[in-house]
Coordinates of C-alpha atoms and ligand atoms in Angstrom, one line a residue:
M751 CA 103.2 100.1 84.4
K752 CA 105.4 103.0 85.5
I753 CA 107.1 103.6 88.7
K754 CA 107.9 107.4 88.6
I755 CA 110.3 109.1 90.9
N756 CA 109.9 112.7 92.2
H757 CA 112.8 114.2 94.0
E758 CA 111.6 117.8 94.1
L759 CA 111.2 117.3 97.9
C760 CA 115.0 117.0 98.3
K761 CA 116.1 119.7 95.9
D762 CA 117.2 122.0 98.8
W763 CA 119.7 119.5 99.9
L764 CA 120.8 117.4 96.8
N765 CA 121.1 118.7 93.3
E766 CA 121.9 117.1 89.8
K767 CA 125.6 117.6 90.4
D768 CA 125.6 115.4 93.4
I769 CA 123.9 112.9 91.4
K770 CA 126.3 113.2 88.4
N771 CA 129.3 113.0 90.8
L772 CA 128.0 109.5 91.7
I773 CA 128.2 108.1 88.1
P774 CA 131.6 106.5 88.4
K775 CA 130.5 104.7 91.6
M776 CA 127.2 103.8 90.1
T777 CA 129.0 102.3 87.0
A778 CA 131.2 100.2 89.2
A779 CA 128.2 98.9 91.1
H780 CA 126.3 98.2 88.0
E781 CA 129.2 96.3 86.4
A782 CA 129.8 94.3 89.6
L783 CA 126.2 93.2 89.7
H784 CA 125.7 92.5 86.1
Q785 CA 129.1 90.7 85.6
H786 CA 128.4 88.7 88.7
N787 CA 131.8 89.5 90.2
G788 CA 131.0 91.7 93.2
L789 CA 130.7 90.7 96.9
G790 CA 128.2 87.8 97.3
S791 CA 128.0 87.3 93.5
E792 CA 127.1 83.6 94.1
Y793 CA 123.6 85.0 95.3
T794 CA 122.8 87.1 92.3
G795 CA 120.7 84.7 90.4
W796 CA 117.6 86.8 91.1
L797 CA 118.9 89.5 88.7
S798 CA 117.9 87.4 85.6
L799 CA 115.0 85.2 87.2
P800 CA 112.2 87.1 85.2
E801 CA 113.8 85.9 82.0
N802 CA 115.8 82.7 82.9
H803 CA 113.4 81.1 85.3
D804 CA 112.4 77.4 84.6
K805 CA 109.1 77.7 82.5
M806 CA 108.3 74.1 83.3
E807 CA 108.6 74.9 86.9
L808 CA 106.1 77.7 86.6
M809 CA 103.6 75.3 84.9
R810 CA 104.2 72.9 87.7
I811 CA 103.6 75.6 90.3
N812 CA 100.3 76.5 88.6
D813 CA 99.2 72.9 88.4
C814 CA 100.0 72.2 92.0
A815 CA 98.1 75.4 93.0
T816 CA 95.0 74.3 91.0
E817 CA 95.0 71.0 92.8
I818 CA 95.5 72.7 96.1
R819 CA 92.6 75.1 95.5
K820 CA 90.3 72.2 94.7
K821 CA 91.2 70.3 97.8
C822 CA 91.4 72.6 100.8
E823 CA 89.7 75.4 102.6
V824 CA 92.8 76.7 104.4
F825 CA 96.2 76.9 102.9
L826 CA 98.9 77.3 105.6
V827 CA 102.2 78.9 104.6
I828 CA 104.9 78.2 107.1
G829 CA 108.0 80.3 106.7
I830 CA 109.8 83.4 108.1
G831 CA 111.6 86.4 106.5
G832 CA 112.1 86.0 102.9
S833 CA 110.2 82.8 103.0
Y834 CA 106.8 84.4 103.5
L835 CA 106.9 88.2 103.1
G836 CA 106.9 88.4 99.3
A837 CA 103.8 86.2 99.0
K838 CA 102.1 88.0 101.8
T839 CA 102.8 91.3 100.1
A840 CA 101.2 90.2 96.8
I841 CA 98.2 88.6 98.5
D842 CA 97.5 91.5 100.8
L843 CA 97.7 93.9 98.0
L844 CA 95.4 92.1 95.6
E845 CA 93.0 91.0 98.2
S846 CA 91.1 94.4 97.9
D847 CA 90.6 93.8 94.2
G848 CA 88.5 90.7 94.9
I849 CA 90.9 88.6 92.9
I850 CA 91.5 86.3 95.8
G851 CA 89.1 83.4 96.2
A852 CA 89.1 80.3 98.4
P853 CA 91.1 79.0 100.1
I854 CA 91.9 81.1 103.0
V855 CA 95.8 81.6 103.1
L856 CA 97.3 81.9 106.5
F857 CA 100.9 82.5 107.5
I858 CA 102.5 80.9 110.4
G859 CA 106.0 80.0 111.6
N860 CA 107.1 83.7 111.5
T861 CA 107.2 84.1 115.3
L862 CA 107.7 81.9 118.4
S863 CA 104.3 82.9 119.7
A864 CA 102.3 80.0 121.4
T865 CA 99.2 82.2 121.1
K866 CA 99.5 82.4 117.3
I867 CA 100.1 78.6 117.0
K868 CA 97.1 77.9 119.2
Q869 CA 94.9 80.3 117.3
V870 CA 95.7 78.7 114.0
L871 CA 95.2 75.2 115.4
A872 CA 91.8 76.2 116.7
F873 CA 90.9 77.8 113.5
I874 CA 91.8 74.9 111.3
Q875 CA 90.3 72.1 113.6
N876 CA 87.3 71.2 111.4
K877 CA 88.7 72.5 108.0
E878 CA 90.4 70.9 105.1
V879 CA 94.0 72.0 105.3
I880 CA 97.1 71.9 103.0
V881 CA 100.4 73.2 104.3
N882 CA 103.4 74.6 102.4
V883 CA 106.5 74.6 104.5
I884 CA 109.0 77.0 103.1
S885 CA 112.6 77.1 104.3
K886 CA 115.5 77.4 102.1
S887 CA 118.0 76.2 104.8
G888 CA 115.4 73.7 106.0
K889 CA 116.5 74.2 109.6
T890 CA 115.0 77.5 110.7
L891 CA 113.6 77.2 114.2
E892 CA 110.4 79.3 113.9
P893 CA 108.9 77.5 110.9
A894 CA 110.3 74.0 112.1
L895 CA 108.5 74.5 115.4
A896 CA 105.3 75.5 113.8
F897 CA 105.4 72.7 111.4
R898 CA 105.9 70.2 114.3
F899 CA 102.5 71.4 115.6
I900 CA 100.8 71.2 112.2
Y901 CA 102.4 68.0 111.3
G902 CA 100.9 66.5 114.5
F903 CA 97.5 68.0 113.6
L904 CA 97.7 66.5 110.1
L905 CA 98.7 62.9 111.4
E906 CA 95.9 63.0 113.9
K907 CA 93.3 64.3 111.4
Y908 CA 94.3 62.2 108.3
G909 CA 96.5 59.4 109.4
K910 CA 100.1 59.2 108.2
K911 CA 99.6 58.2 104.5
E912 CA 96.9 60.7 103.8
A913 CA 98.6 63.5 105.9
M914 CA 101.5 63.4 103.4
K915 CA 99.2 64.4 100.7
H916 CA 98.4 67.6 102.6
I917 CA 102.0 68.8 102.7
V918 CA 104.1 70.6 100.0
I919 CA 107.7 71.6 100.7
T920 CA 109.7 74.4 99.2
T921 CA 113.4 74.1 100.2
D922 CA 117.0 73.7 98.9
K923 CA 117.6 71.0 96.5
E924 CA 119.8 69.0 99.0
K925 CA 120.6 71.0 102.1
G926 CA 118.6 70.9 105.3
L927 CA 116.2 68.4 107.0
L928 CA 113.1 69.1 104.9
K929 CA 114.4 67.5 101.7
P930 CA 115.2 64.0 103.1
F931 CA 111.8 64.2 104.9
A932 CA 110.0 64.9 101.6
L933 CA 112.0 62.2 99.8
E934 CA 111.1 59.6 102.3
N935 CA 107.5 60.5 102.3
N936 CA 106.9 61.3 98.6
I937 CA 105.8 64.8 99.4
P938 CA 105.9 67.2 96.4
T939 CA 108.7 69.7 96.6
F940 CA 109.8 72.8 94.9
E941 CA 113.4 74.0 94.9
V942 CA 114.9 77.4 95.9
P943 CA 117.7 77.9 93.4
D944 CA 121.2 77.9 94.9
D945 CA 122.0 81.4 93.6
V946 CA 118.9 83.1 95.1
G947 CA 119.0 84.1 98.8
G948 CA 115.8 84.2 101.0
R949 CA 115.0 87.8 100.7
F950 CA 115.5 87.9 97.0
S951 CA 113.4 84.7 96.4
V952 CA 109.9 86.1 95.9
L953 CA 110.0 85.3 92.2
T954 CA 110.7 81.6 92.8
A955 CA 108.3 78.9 94.1
V956 CA 108.8 80.5 97.5
G957 CA 106.6 83.4 96.6
L958 CA 104.9 82.0 93.5
L959 CA 103.1 79.0 94.9
P960 CA 101.2 80.7 97.6
M961 CA 100.3 83.5 95.3
A962 CA 98.9 81.1 92.8
V963 CA 97.0 79.3 95.4
A964 CA 95.5 82.6 96.4
G965 CA 94.4 83.1 92.8
I966 CA 97.0 85.5 91.6
N967 CA 98.2 85.2 88.0
I968 CA 101.9 84.4 88.6
Q969 CA 102.6 84.7 84.8
D970 CA 101.6 88.4 85.2
I971 CA 103.9 88.7 88.2
M972 CA 106.9 87.4 86.2
D973 CA 105.9 89.5 83.1
G974 CA 105.9 92.7 85.3
A975 CA 109.2 91.6 86.8
L976 CA 110.5 91.1 83.2
E977 CA 109.5 94.7 82.2
G978 CA 111.4 95.9 85.4
M979 CA 114.5 93.8 84.4
N980 CA 114.6 95.3 81.0
E981 CA 113.9 98.9 82.1
Y982 CA 116.3 98.9 85.0
A983 CA 119.2 97.2 83.1
V984 CA 120.5 100.4 81.7
N985 CA 123.3 102.1 83.4
D986 CA 122.0 105.7 83.2
I987 CA 120.9 107.6 86.3
S988 CA 118.8 110.0 84.2
E989 CA 116.9 107.3 82.4
N990 CA 116.8 104.5 85.0
N991 CA 114.5 105.4 87.9
C992 CA 115.7 102.5 90.0
Y993 CA 119.3 103.6 89.8
R994 CA 118.1 107.2 90.5
Y995 CA 116.3 106.1 93.6
A996 CA 119.4 104.0 94.7
A997 CA 121.7 107.1 94.2
L998 CA 119.3 109.4 96.1
R999 CA 119.1 107.2 99.1
Y1000 CA 122.9 106.7 99.1
L1001 CA 123.3 110.5 99.0
M1002 CA 120.8 110.9 101.8
Y1003 CA 122.9 108.6 103.8
K1004 CA 126.4 109.8 102.8
K1005 CA 126.1 113.5 102.1
L1006 CA 123.1 114.3 104.4
Q1007 CA 124.1 111.9 107.0
K1008 CA 120.5 110.6 107.5
K1009 CA 120.3 107.4 109.4
I1010 CA 116.7 106.4 108.8
E1011 CA 114.7 105.9 105.5
L1012 CA 111.1 106.2 106.5
F1013 CA 108.8 104.5 104.0
A1014 CA 105.4 106.3 104.2
Y1015 CA 102.4 104.8 102.6
Y1016 CA 98.7 105.7 102.5
E1017 CA 97.0 102.4 101.9
P1018 CA 97.0 99.9 104.8
N1019 CA 97.3 97.1 102.3
L1020 CA 100.8 98.2 101.6
G1021 CA 101.7 97.1 105.1
S1022 CA 103.2 93.8 104.2
F1023 CA 105.0 95.4 101.3
A1024 CA 106.6 97.8 103.9
E1025 CA 107.7 94.8 105.9
W1026 CA 109.2 93.2 102.8
L1027 CA 111.1 96.4 102.1
K1028 CA 112.3 96.6 105.7
Q1029 CA 113.7 93.0 105.4
L1030 CA 115.2 93.5 102.1
F1031 CA 117.1 96.8 102.9
G1032 CA 117.7 96.1 106.6
E1033 CA 119.1 92.6 106.1
S1034 CA 121.1 93.5 103.0
E1035 CA 122.6 96.9 104.0
G1036 CA 123.0 96.9 107.7
K1037 CA 126.6 95.7 107.8
Q1038 CA 130.1 96.9 108.8
L1039 CA 128.5 99.5 111.1
Q1040 CA 126.8 101.1 108.0
G1041 CA 123.4 101.3 106.4
L1042 CA 120.2 103.2 106.5
F1043 CA 117.7 101.8 109.1
P1044 CA 114.5 101.1 107.1
A1045 CA 111.3 102.2 108.9
S1046 CA 107.7 102.7 107.8
V1047 CA 104.6 104.6 108.7
C1048 CA 101.1 103.9 107.5
N1049 CA 99.4 107.3 107.0
T1050 CA 97.3 108.8 107.8
T1051 CA 97.0 106.6 110.8
D1052 CA 100.6 107.3 111.9
L1053 CA 100.3 111.0 111.3
H1054 CA 98.4 110.8 114.7
S1055 CA 101.4 109.2 116.4
L1056 CA 104.8 109.2 114.7
G1057 CA 103.9 112.2 112.5
Q1058 CA 104.8 114.5 115.4
Y1059 CA 108.3 113.0 115.6
V1060 CA 108.8 113.3 111.8
Q1061 CA 107.7 117.0 111.7
N1062 CA 109.5 118.1 114.9
G1063 CA 111.8 115.4 116.1
E1064 CA 115.5 114.7 115.4
R1065 CA 116.7 115.4 111.9
I1066 CA 117.9 111.8 111.4
L1067 CA 115.5 110.7 108.7
F1068 CA 114.4 111.1 105.2
E1069 CA 111.0 110.0 103.9
T1070 CA 110.2 107.9 100.9
T1071 CA 106.6 108.2 100.0
L1072 CA 105.1 105.2 98.2
W1073 CA 102.0 106.5 96.4
I1074 CA 99.7 104.5 94.1
D1075 CA 98.5 106.7 91.3
K1076 CA 95.4 104.8 90.4
P1077 CA 93.1 104.4 93.5
M1078 CA 92.7 100.8 94.4
N1079 CA 89.1 101.4 95.4
N1080 CA 86.9 104.5 95.5
L1081 CA 84.0 106.0 97.4
K1082 CA 82.3 109.2 97.1
V1083 CA 81.5 111.2 100.2
P1084 CA 77.8 111.1 100.9
T1085 CA 75.8 114.2 101.8
I1086 CA 73.8 114.3 105.1
P1087 CA 70.9 116.6 105.5
D1088 CA 71.8 118.3 108.9
D1089 CA 75.6 118.6 108.0
Y1090 CA 76.2 118.1 111.8
D1091 CA 79.8 117.5 111.1
K1092 CA 80.2 120.4 108.8
L1093 CA 81.7 118.1 106.2
N1094 CA 79.1 118.8 103.5
Y1095 CA 81.8 120.8 101.7
L1096 CA 83.3 117.4 100.8
T1097 CA 80.0 115.9 99.4
G1098 CA 80.7 114.1 96.1
K1099 CA 84.4 114.1 96.5
D1100 CA 86.4 110.9 96.2
V1101 CA 87.9 109.5 99.5
S1102 CA 91.0 108.6 97.4
W1103 CA 91.2 112.3 96.5
I1104 CA 91.0 113.3 100.1
N1105 CA 93.7 110.7 100.9
R1106 CA 95.9 112.3 98.1
M1107 CA 95.4 115.8 99.6
A1108 CA 96.5 114.3 102.9
M1109 CA 99.6 112.9 101.4
Q1110 CA 100.3 116.2 99.5
G1111 CA 99.9 118.3 102.6
T1112 CA 102.0 116.0 104.6
V1113 CA 105.0 115.8 102.3
E1114 CA 104.8 119.6 101.8
A1115 CA 104.7 120.1 105.6
H1116 CA 107.7 117.8 106.0
Y1117 CA 109.7 119.3 103.3
A1118 CA 109.0 122.9 104.7
G1119 CA 110.0 121.5 108.2
G1120 CA 113.4 120.3 106.9
I1121 CA 112.7 116.6 106.0
P1122 CA 114.1 115.6 102.6
G1123 CA 111.8 113.4 100.7
I1124 CA 111.6 111.1 97.6
S1125 CA 108.2 110.2 96.1
L1126 CA 107.8 106.9 94.3
N1127 CA 104.6 107.0 92.3
I1128 CA 103.4 103.5 91.4
E1129 CA 100.9 103.7 88.5
E1130 CA 98.6 100.9 89.7
I1131 CA 98.3 97.9 91.7
S1132 CA 98.0 94.7 89.7
A1133 CA 99.9 91.4 89.5
F1134 CA 102.0 92.9 86.7
G1135 CA 102.7 96.0 88.7
I1136 CA 103.6 94.1 91.8
G1137 CA 106.1 92.0 89.8
K1138 CA 107.7 95.1 88.6
M1139 CA 107.7 96.6 92.1
F1140 CA 109.5 93.5 93.5
Y1141 CA 112.2 93.8 90.8
F1142 CA 112.7 97.6 91.2
F1143 CA 113.3 97.3 94.9
E1144 CA 115.5 94.2 94.7
K1145 CA 117.7 96.0 92.1
A1146 CA 117.9 99.2 94.0
C1147 CA 119.0 97.2 97.0
G1148 CA 121.6 95.2 95.1
I1149 CA 123.0 98.4 93.7
G1150 CA 122.6 100.3 97.0
G1151 CA 124.8 97.5 98.7
Y1152 CA 127.6 97.8 96.2
L1153 CA 127.4 101.6 96.6
L1154 CA 128.2 101.0 100.2
E1155 CA 130.9 98.5 99.2
I1156 CA 129.3 95.7 101.4
N1157 CA 128.0 92.4 100.6
P1158 CA 124.2 92.8 100.2
F1159 CA 123.5 89.1 99.9
D1160 CA 124.5 87.6 103.3
Q1161 CA 123.2 88.1 106.7
P1162 CA 126.0 87.2 109.2
G1163 CA 124.4 89.3 112.0
V1164 CA 121.3 87.1 111.9
E1165 CA 123.3 84.1 112.8
D1166 CA 124.5 85.7 116.1
Y1167 CA 121.1 85.6 117.7
K1168 CA 120.5 82.1 116.3
S1169 CA 123.5 80.6 117.8
N1170 CA 123.0 82.3 121.2
M1171 CA 119.3 81.0 121.2
L1172 CA 120.3 77.5 120.3
N1173 CA 122.9 77.5 123.2
L1174 CA 120.4 78.7 125.6
L1175 CA 117.8 76.1 124.4
K1176 CA 120.3 73.2 124.6
R1177 CA 121.8 74.2 127.8
Ligands
PA5_1001 O1 117.0 86.7 103.5 C1 117.3 85.7 104.2 O2 118.1 84.8 103.7 C2 116.5 85.4 105.4 O3 115.7 86.4 105.9 C3 115.7 84.1 105.3 O4 114.7 84.3 104.3 C4 115.0 83.7 106.6 O5 115.9 83.7 107.6 C5 114.3 82.3 106.4 O6 115.4 81.4 106.1 P1 115.0 80.0 105.6 O7 114.2 80.1 104.3 O8 116.3 79.2 105.4 O9 114.2 79.3 106.7

């Protein structure tokens, strides 16, 4: 599975010399990451997860998922940020392939919305439910609050002893409040490794258990990630597309002074992936008054709204187009006898081809209008491909953070809102 990079659309602004000049800096970033001696190196365990993950744990995840699939109609995943976005990405992407069977997987605990909690409670009222509470710290308010409601529901529906059989916990091996709760009640748990931070945890039980419950082959996910790990290990910007992408977005920021990386995608199923990317890059790079602001548009929908801004608005952004080469689905345009809409010229054409022409027309218009672009062509969407995509962007983000000379693996800014909120709540 290939992820190709095309930077024809930034050639007027960036050239090979700019990329070559970055080689010493790239080498320093590569070495710091691979030798685990850069900023935040205690959280770089994700780098070798595709190879070094606990194989027994993977089997345990699969076994647990098989049991869950037999027992429930609704699988509730409670988590926020890195504790849900990776699994949601894979599930949303593969859903269109018809791979996903029962149970229905629902995500909750990623907002403080009473409406959302009420809707979910109403939906699960007469259904068999199993819940996976995912929180590395075990003390994040949003999932904790959602679980409080779901826990109450389980107690009422099943009684205490039986309710415990409807809970699976994914958390830190000792920190936080979930672990003692699980131990006390004999609840099955999966651990988030110490050296893997939330937004880099998709290839641990955090992402893999919900994926397996949804029917995704998690061995394929890991195999794809392993292909990525091997392919993107070489420190050579001309060979390594991941490093080339990291170099280009760094140059967009530093040389062209762009402030926003706009991810543009043309399949709505990529929406959760865009959210995962925004969390990954935004939380990793937005530090010390630096960093690209990651944003996204779902085209062609957003060409009828934000497209105007991109074409004619302030020159503060560059565009990264995420394109899937092999269409996820296809339909041929039907003919209609009276041709009332004058679209018979498209009869027999693939809708995915029309989508492709829209993408091509858009990136060319943006380029002509002065918007530099990068295209990332993803060969196909499959569990294997998704595993590789996760690894590609995690690595680009780790390298990108080191190019900026910041710690990409902490999130001190997130703590500020939390402590303010808690002060207000306790006052
Ligand atoms: O990347 C991160 O560390 C964060 O976005 C976390 O994933 C998020 O805050 C959820 O944290 P926790 O899993 O501890 O509940």
